[in-house]
Amino acid sequence: MASPFAARLTRHPLPVDPATGAETAALVGDADLATLIAGTAGSSPYLRGLMQRETGWLRVALTLSPETALHSVLTALVPAPSDELGPLLRQAKRRVALLAGLADLGGIWTLEETTAALTRLADRAVDLAVAALVADEVRRGKLPESGAPAQGMVVLAMGKMGAHELNYSSDIDLICLYDETRHEGRTDEARAAFVRVTRRMTAMLSDMTGDGYVFRTDLRLRPDAAVTPVCLSMAAAEHYYEAEGRTWERAAYIKARPCAGDIAAGERFLRALKPFVWRRHLDYAAIQDAHDMRLRIRDHRHLHGIGVEGHNLKLGQGGIREIEFFTQTRQLIAGGRDPALRDRGTVPALAALARRGWLPGEVADELTAHYRAHRELEHRLQMVADARTHSLPATAEGVERIARLSGEGDTARFRAAFLDRLGRVAALTEGFFAPGGATEAPVLSPAQAQIVDGWVSYPALRSDRAVAVFTRLRPVLLSRLARAANSDEALIAFDGFLKGLPAGVQVFSLFAANPALVDLIVDICATAPGLAAYLARNAAVFDAVIGGSFWEPWPGTAALAVEAGAAMAGAADYGKKLGRLRDVMRDWHFRVGVHHLRGLIDAFEAGKLYADLAQAVLVALWPVVGAEFAGRHGPAPGRGAVLLGMGSLGAGRLNAGSDLDLVVLYDAAGTELSDGSRPLPVRPYFARLTQALVTALTAPMAEGRLYEVDMRLRPSGRQGPVAVSLSGFESYQMSEAWTWEHLALTRARAIAGAESLRGAAEAVRREVLAAKSGGAAIAADTAAMRVRLFAAKPAEGLWEARLGPGRLLDIELFAQVLALRAAAPARGVEAQIAAGVSSGQVTAAEAEVILTALRLCWRLQAGTRVLTDRRLDLAKVGEGGRAFLLRETGFATGDALTAGLEAATAAAAAVIARHLPEEEMRDG
């Protein structure tokens, strides 16, 4: 019966020297494995030498499974004095190298199993070496016993070792650090001791002796390696990365992991470094950095072109590093926002990128196959003579040897397959780093040329790096802008966008990597200059467009509130929590605007989504503000407070520029004083809590403000307290409130706060509406209100949708009258009008006249607010803006829209006037 090793053979190499191979196979003496041994020894002098030196061990190992044999080697490595450890580690290296070589060549182990075995040996060797050498320093009195593993020293495995991907003759890339907080008062002595440990460890692992070597060790990935000691304090390393860390160092830390010494301290260090490695915003500038690095490597090593003889499989075109750069750069771009993309391994990272939509699945699968084939070939190159090489042999004979060691008897076929792989990798990766071909810029008019010439003075183009990226991008942008409906308008709007950008590298890199995003910004500039200006101030919202979910269905209020809450929970302090909330709100607000602009949703759907978003923000923010306030003044007394959304927020329909009408009600449940380090009486407590909420919503921060807030609908308006007790609110509504306050109450909705208090507030609302529904003065008071409203806020311009008879404010006011008279709980305008029909106050025909005006006015108002925050002038919104508004309102021309608006609002005004006549006002 074949051994567990022999039973799993799936392939074998072919011997270049059959006689030598047969001689070695006879020495080993396992007939079932003779073909594998002969093929290996006949093509790899290095492995043949190991077989001859370790014959006794090999005969036993080949009777076991390779996993059992590996486990035996590693468990035999136990702590030992430093002067005895070196030979033990070298023996283990010989045996693991031989075992891994045969398991790899025989197809028993996959690539990942082979590299993991080599990495496990490296981890064990480094850990034992550090432990022994630190113990030497402790015995010599140079380090105190601190109780921490390795006295606070940690070794980070970087590169392929960090990712468990060591190749057959890999160097191991290490960064050695120590926790300086464990050596306060003896900093200099500790630093010197850890430097000695690091140097002695490097020698123990790297020096070639009669027993061979363990691993060549490279310490050059440490911060500023040319001038810093080989072991640094963690504080010094953190300071370097915060101040000077570069993109290639961020990429290196994708694979970093603690492998030896004080593992817990190493994990803490890596957690502290997360903001450096994983940027919160999509980091497309990393593409250009990686592209420049690739070109520098190629130029330095003269690695241009694809061939066989002498081709560098690691660094050359179409090689291993191309796939790694391709993968790591995409991880850097998006991993800050999506932890699922932070896998250390290349193959798992490619799979994660495909799962999350960052590259097509078929591309990930093909690159994975080519990566594995490249890495296995890399092993064959190194197995020949244990050489630290990544280049194919320079001679035809040498290439033939590699083909045979790879199990290929047809060298021509081996060459063709190799060249095909290189070509496919280059084709799949090159476009990512240098997308698109050259685009010829269009011919500009003198006026256009003058605008473009002025771009060099803008803040976004003040750095050489930004200029370099934008120079490549500019022809593409200009050609797309030239195709806009009105290229002059589009160019002027883009000029405004560019002028407002505080910095350009990230945005320009993002555009260069995402051609579809160029189309989007051109569309926005040609249609909505106001939105383009907003983008200039908040360019990070572009992250949302390409973050994977921008075009997916709307998640709903609950999911948005959870997302907002999670974003704030991940921030360290109150200010950062508010900044995170602004980021979330801005992303989703921008999404609604773009969807509306592009016709994916209409004005009514947009109105609902804006209201959903505002409610989610309040639901997430309210407990955060409360917790921050409670930290100083104690928890909210009694049942706490509830936020009432009033006006459009209460009705569940906002536009892109809406503010939030809020009222705060509280129930102290008999408590007179809060219980905190700085207690407050109930009324000041809730007044100041409300002010804290308003500040959190309205304060301008680097990320912008959330919303403007209007609290004039509270009892007694501006003169009243900003927070009112629930009982006081009920008493005021029943005995003191004016008709307009009862009308406003028809749209009130509990947004956030304790569930029981929200229910109580709604009960009070319904009781008040029922009690006041029969008021004889409702019609007269409302008629008078209309007169004052029209006098104070007359319609502005032909396309005014909000102010004036028969327009939004007038229709909303009339709908509130109908709801109050019917004591209906309905809040939305349509539902309130329906309540008027059901209660017999208006006819169905009258309701349809009003609803026709409502639909047109809302579409016009909501569309206008996407385009501008000023009065609408169809002549100034540009062709794109006019096209958007005409599509939204259903008219073919601006004149038709004007006529339609006048007709619809006049008809609605006539209906309202019949029910709220001025004569009734005077009679009342």
Coordinates of C-alpha atoms in Angstrom, one line a residue, residues 52 91 116 135 142-143 148 196 235 292 304 309 322 345 351 453 507 512 551 607-608 623 709 726 820 842 890:
Q52 CA 21.6 13.4 0.2
Q91 CA 18.3 21.8 10.3
A116 CA 1.9 28.6 4.5
A135 CA 16.6 36.5 27.5
K142 CA 20.5 45.3 30.0
L143 CA 16.7 44.8 30.1
A148 CA 5.6 41.3 28.9
R196 CA 21.4 44.3 19.7
A235 CA 5.9 56.0 19.4
D292 CA 4.6 55.8 -10.8
H304 CA 10.4 46.9 -20.2
E309 CA 15.0 34.4 -21.4
E322 CA 1.6 43.7 -11.4
G345 CA -3.5 37.5 1.1
A351 CA -12.1 37.3 -4.3
D453 CA -6.2 79.2 -19.3
V507 CA -10.7 64.1 -7.3
A512 CA -9.0 59.3 -14.3
W551 CA -27.6 52.8 -7.7
G607 CA -39.4 64.4 -1.4
K608 CA -40.1 61.2 0.5
P623 CA -29.4 59.8 21.7
V709 CA -33.5 74.4 12.0
L726 CA -45.9 67.8 27.4
L820 CA -58.4 70.4 11.3
V842 CA -64.9 69.9 -0.7
G890 CA -44.3 67.3 -18.4

